[in-house]
XYZ file of C-alpha atoms in Angstrom:
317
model
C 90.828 98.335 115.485
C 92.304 96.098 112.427
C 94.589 93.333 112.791
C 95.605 92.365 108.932
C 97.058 88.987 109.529
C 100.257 88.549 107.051
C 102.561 85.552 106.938
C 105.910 87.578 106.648
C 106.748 86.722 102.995
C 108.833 89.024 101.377
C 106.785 91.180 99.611
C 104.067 91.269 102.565
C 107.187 92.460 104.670
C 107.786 95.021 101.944
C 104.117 96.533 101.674
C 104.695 96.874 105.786
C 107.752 98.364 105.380
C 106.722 100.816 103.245
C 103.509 101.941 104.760
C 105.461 102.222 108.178
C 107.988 104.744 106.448
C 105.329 106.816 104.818
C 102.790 106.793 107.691
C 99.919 105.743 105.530
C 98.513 102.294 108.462
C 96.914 105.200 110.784
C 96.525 104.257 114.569
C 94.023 102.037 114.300
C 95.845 99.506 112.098
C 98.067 96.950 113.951
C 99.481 94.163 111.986
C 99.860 90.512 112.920
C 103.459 89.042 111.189
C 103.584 85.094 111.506
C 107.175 84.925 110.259
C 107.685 82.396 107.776
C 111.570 82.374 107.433
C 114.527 84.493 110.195
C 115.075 87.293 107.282
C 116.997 90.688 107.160
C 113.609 91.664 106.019
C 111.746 90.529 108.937
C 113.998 92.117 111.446
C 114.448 95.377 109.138
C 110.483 95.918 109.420
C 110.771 95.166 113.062
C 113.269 98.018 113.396
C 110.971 100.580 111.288
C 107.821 99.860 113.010
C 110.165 100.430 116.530
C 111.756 103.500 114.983
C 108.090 105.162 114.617
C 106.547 104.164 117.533
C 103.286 102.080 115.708
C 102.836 98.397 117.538
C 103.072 95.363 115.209
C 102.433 91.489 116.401
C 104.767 89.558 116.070
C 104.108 85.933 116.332
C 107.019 84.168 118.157
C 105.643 80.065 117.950
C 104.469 80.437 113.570
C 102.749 77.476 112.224
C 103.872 77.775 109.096
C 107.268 78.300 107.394
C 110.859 77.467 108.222
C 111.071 80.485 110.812
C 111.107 77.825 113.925
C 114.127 75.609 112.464
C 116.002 78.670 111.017
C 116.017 79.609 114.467
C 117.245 76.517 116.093
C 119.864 75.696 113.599
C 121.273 78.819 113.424
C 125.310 78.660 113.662
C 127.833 80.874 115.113
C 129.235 83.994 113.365
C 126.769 83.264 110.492
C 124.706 85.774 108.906
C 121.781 84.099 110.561
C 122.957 84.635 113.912
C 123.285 88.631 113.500
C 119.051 88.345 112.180
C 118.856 86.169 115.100
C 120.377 88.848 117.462
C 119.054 91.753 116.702
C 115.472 89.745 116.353
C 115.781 88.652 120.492
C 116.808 92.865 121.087
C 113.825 94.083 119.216
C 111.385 91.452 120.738
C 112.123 93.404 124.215
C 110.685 96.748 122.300
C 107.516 97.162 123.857
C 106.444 98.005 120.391
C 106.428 94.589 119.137
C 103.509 92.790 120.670
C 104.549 89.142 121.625
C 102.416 87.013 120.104
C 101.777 83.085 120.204
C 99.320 80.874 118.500
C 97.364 78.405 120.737
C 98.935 75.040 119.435
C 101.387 71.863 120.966
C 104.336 74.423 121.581
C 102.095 77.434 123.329
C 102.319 75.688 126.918
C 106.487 75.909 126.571
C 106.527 79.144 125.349
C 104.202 80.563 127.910
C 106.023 78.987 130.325
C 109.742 80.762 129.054
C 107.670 84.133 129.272
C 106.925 83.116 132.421
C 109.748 82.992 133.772
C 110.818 86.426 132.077
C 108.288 88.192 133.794
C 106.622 88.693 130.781
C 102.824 89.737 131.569
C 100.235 87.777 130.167
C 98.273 90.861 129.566
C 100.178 92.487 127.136
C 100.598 89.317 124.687
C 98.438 88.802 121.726
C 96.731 85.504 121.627
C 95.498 83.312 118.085
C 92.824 80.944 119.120
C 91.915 79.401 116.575
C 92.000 75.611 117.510
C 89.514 74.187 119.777
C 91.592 71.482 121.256
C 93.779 74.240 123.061
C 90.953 76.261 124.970
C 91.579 74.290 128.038
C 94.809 75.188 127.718
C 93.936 78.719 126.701
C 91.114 78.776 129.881
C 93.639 77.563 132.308
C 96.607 79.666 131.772
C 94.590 83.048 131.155
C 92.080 82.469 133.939
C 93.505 85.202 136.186
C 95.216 87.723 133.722
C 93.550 87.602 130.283
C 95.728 88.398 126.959
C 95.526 92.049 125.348
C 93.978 90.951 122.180
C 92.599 87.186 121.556
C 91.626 86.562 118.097
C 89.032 84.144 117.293
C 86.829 82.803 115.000
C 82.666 84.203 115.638
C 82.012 80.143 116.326
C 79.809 79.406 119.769
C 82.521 77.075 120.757
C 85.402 79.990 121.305
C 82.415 82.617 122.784
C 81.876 79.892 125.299
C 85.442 80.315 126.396
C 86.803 83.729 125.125
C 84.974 86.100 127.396
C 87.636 89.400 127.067
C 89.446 91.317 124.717
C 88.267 89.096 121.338
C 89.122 89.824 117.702
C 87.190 88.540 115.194
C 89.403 86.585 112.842
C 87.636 85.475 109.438
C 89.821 84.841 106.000
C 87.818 86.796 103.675
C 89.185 86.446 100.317
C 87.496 83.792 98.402
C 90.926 81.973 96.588
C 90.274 80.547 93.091
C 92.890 77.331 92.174
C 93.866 79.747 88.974
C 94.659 83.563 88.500
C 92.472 83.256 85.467
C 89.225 81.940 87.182
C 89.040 84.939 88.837
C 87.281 86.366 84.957
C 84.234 84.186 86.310
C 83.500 86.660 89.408
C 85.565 90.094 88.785
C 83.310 91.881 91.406
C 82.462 90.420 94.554
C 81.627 90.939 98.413
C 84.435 90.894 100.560
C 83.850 91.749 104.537
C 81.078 93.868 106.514
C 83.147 93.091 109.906
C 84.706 96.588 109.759
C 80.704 97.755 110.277
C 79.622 95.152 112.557
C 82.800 93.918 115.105
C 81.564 96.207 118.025
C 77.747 95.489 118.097
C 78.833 91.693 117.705
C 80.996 91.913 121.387
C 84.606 92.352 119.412
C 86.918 95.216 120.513
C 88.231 94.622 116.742
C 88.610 92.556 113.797
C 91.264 90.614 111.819
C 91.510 89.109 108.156
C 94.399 87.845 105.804
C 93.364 90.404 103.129
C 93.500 89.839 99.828
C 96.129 87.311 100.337
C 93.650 84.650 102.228
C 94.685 82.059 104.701
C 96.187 79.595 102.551
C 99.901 79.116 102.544
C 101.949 77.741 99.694
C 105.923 77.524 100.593
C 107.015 77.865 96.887
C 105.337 79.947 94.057
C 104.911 79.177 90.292
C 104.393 81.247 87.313
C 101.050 81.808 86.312
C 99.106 81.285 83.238
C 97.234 84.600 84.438
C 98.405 87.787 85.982
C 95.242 89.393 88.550
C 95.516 92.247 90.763
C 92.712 92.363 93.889
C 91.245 95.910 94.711
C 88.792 96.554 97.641
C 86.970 99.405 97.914
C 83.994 100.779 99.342
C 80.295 99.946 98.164
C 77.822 102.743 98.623
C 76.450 100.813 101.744
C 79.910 101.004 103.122
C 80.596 97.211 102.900
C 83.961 96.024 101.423
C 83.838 94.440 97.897
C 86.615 93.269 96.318
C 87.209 93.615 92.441
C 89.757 91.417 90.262
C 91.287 92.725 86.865
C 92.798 89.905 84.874
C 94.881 89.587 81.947
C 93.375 87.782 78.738
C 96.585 86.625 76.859
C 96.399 83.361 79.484
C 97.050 80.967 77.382
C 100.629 79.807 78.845
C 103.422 81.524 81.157
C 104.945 83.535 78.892
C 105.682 87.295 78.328
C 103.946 88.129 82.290
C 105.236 91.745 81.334
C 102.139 91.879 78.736
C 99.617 89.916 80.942
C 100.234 92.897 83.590
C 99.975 95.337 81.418
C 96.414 94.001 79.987
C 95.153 93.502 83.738
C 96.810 96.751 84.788
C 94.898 98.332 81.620
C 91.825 97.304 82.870
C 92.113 99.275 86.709
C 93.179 102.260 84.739
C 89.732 102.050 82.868
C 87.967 101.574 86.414
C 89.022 103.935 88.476
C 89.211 106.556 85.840
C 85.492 106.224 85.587
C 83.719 109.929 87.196
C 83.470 109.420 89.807
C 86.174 107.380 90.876
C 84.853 103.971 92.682
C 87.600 103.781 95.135
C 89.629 106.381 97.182
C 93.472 107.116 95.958
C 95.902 105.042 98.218
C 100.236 104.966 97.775
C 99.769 100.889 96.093
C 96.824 102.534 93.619
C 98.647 105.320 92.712
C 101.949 102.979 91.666
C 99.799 100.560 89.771
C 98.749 103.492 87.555
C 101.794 105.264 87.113
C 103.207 101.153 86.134
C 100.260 101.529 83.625
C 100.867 105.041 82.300
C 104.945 104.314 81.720
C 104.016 100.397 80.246
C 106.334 99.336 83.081
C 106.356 95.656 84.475
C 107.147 95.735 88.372
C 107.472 92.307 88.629
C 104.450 89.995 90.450
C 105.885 89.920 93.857
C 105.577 93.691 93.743
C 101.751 93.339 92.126
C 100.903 91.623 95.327
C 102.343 93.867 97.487
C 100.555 96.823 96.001
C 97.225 95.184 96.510
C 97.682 94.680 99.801
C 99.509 98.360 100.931
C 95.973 99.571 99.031
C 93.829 97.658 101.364
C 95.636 98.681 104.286
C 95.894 102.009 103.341
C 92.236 102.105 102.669
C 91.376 100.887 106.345
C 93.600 103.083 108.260
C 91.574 106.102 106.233
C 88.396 104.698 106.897
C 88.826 103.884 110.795
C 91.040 106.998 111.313
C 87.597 109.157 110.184
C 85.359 107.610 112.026
């Protein structure tokens, strides 16, 4: 099973969104959301994933993001209070998995489930800080959570003995788009070959996003676009196509078209390296018309392509 860990940006939301419609995850792809703002987006991707039927975390205490204050200062008959309503209805789908993240506000939270009858069971647990395992120990002594992820670190084995996801961030970020020229092929994960023998029931990552989170974006110098694909050995690499007119912000339109270029010339090599996927095939019709999608929409087609390619890949095993 893969959990791709996404913050709930816009276009991440999007990419979900639009492999939920078109059935492209499989049933061995569940997504982990830590919302980062209260969103028609967010709740409209709640609703799809509800109106199909395929589970998605959501994670109800994020550590990142404005999602917590939107939701306390939200004020009657605003806008905010209909994404606030319909968010509470949907959390009650037992589609969305109620999630929580092991940090100061977990022991509150668990204790409002609590007292909803909520069973401890059926949440999804991220444990990724070492100062909350008591609490983590103590609370989930008797009923353990449906799915704990974890970094593979002896401290957490110690204490994680059920149910653990193996959560590793396994993009390797460069400061600028452009440095990505110095490594345009590289290893990405082998966890998708080795989560079972290693004691996991599954494993996690933040795709080609990584863990890092910025709250505002900036234009870039360089446009890149992240592919994975499949290595003969059946490990995950990860290859970067970047734009060469870097020298400042301007005209992105052409720098996407020059890195865009450049995947067109790779996968139209016989055979092709990679497998077809819904983000892939957009990139290349964006190259064949000379169209410019705009970079939010770049992102989100390298990471529908990635997601894509995993539900294939588990779903024919």
């Amino acid at each position: 099973m893969y959990f791709p860990y996404v913050r709930g940006r816009q276009y991440e939301l999007l990419a979900l969104r639009e492999l939920a419609t078109n059935d492209l995850l499989g049933d061995s792809v569940t997504p982990i959301v830590e919302p980062v703002k209260l969103s028609p987006t967010l709740v409209n991707v709640m609703a799809e994933f509800i109106k199909i039927g395929h589970p998605i975390s959501i994670i109800r205490n994020p550590a990142v993001g404005t999602f917590m204050s939107d939701w306390q200062d939200v004020q009657k008959q605003s806008k905010e209070a209909a994404y606030k309503q319909r968010f509470s209805e949907q959390y009650e789908n037992s589609t969305i998995i109620k999630s929580l993240i092991m940090q100061e506000n977990a022991k509150v939270l668990l204790e409002f489930w609590d007292e909803q009858n909520i069973n401890k069971s059926d949440l999804l647990v991220i444990n990724t800080d070492r100062d909350y395992l008591e609490l983590y120990e103590s609370t989930f002594e008797i009923e353990v959570p449906r799915y704990v992820l974890m970094p593979d670190e002896s401290v957490f084995r110690r204490k994680v003995r059920h149910h653990k996801v193996l959560l590793d961030d396994k993009f390797e970020r460069q400061g600028r788009n452009a440095d990505y020229q110095e490594s345009e092929d590289e290893f990405f994960s082998d966890d998708h070959l080795f989560y079972k023998e290693d004691g996991f029931i599954g494993f996690s990552d933040y795709s080609v996003v990584g863990n890092e989170y910025l709250e505002a974006g900036f234009a870039p110098y360089a446009v890149a676009i992240h592919i994975v694909y499949f290595a003969s050995d059946k490990t995950l690499r990860v290859r970067h196509f970047v734009s060469d007119s870097n020298e400042d912000i301007t005209n992105p339109a052409l720098k996407f078209y020059e890195a865009v270029s450049k995947l067109a010339a790779w996968y139209n090599a016989d055979p092709h390296p990679v497998e077809m996927t819904s983000g892939l095939q957009t990139f290349l019709q964006h190259h064949e018309q000379q169209s410019y999608p705009g970079l939010g929409t770049v992102k989100k087609l390298s990471l529908m392509h990635h997601l894509e390619l995993m539900g294939k890949y588990l779903s024919e095993r």
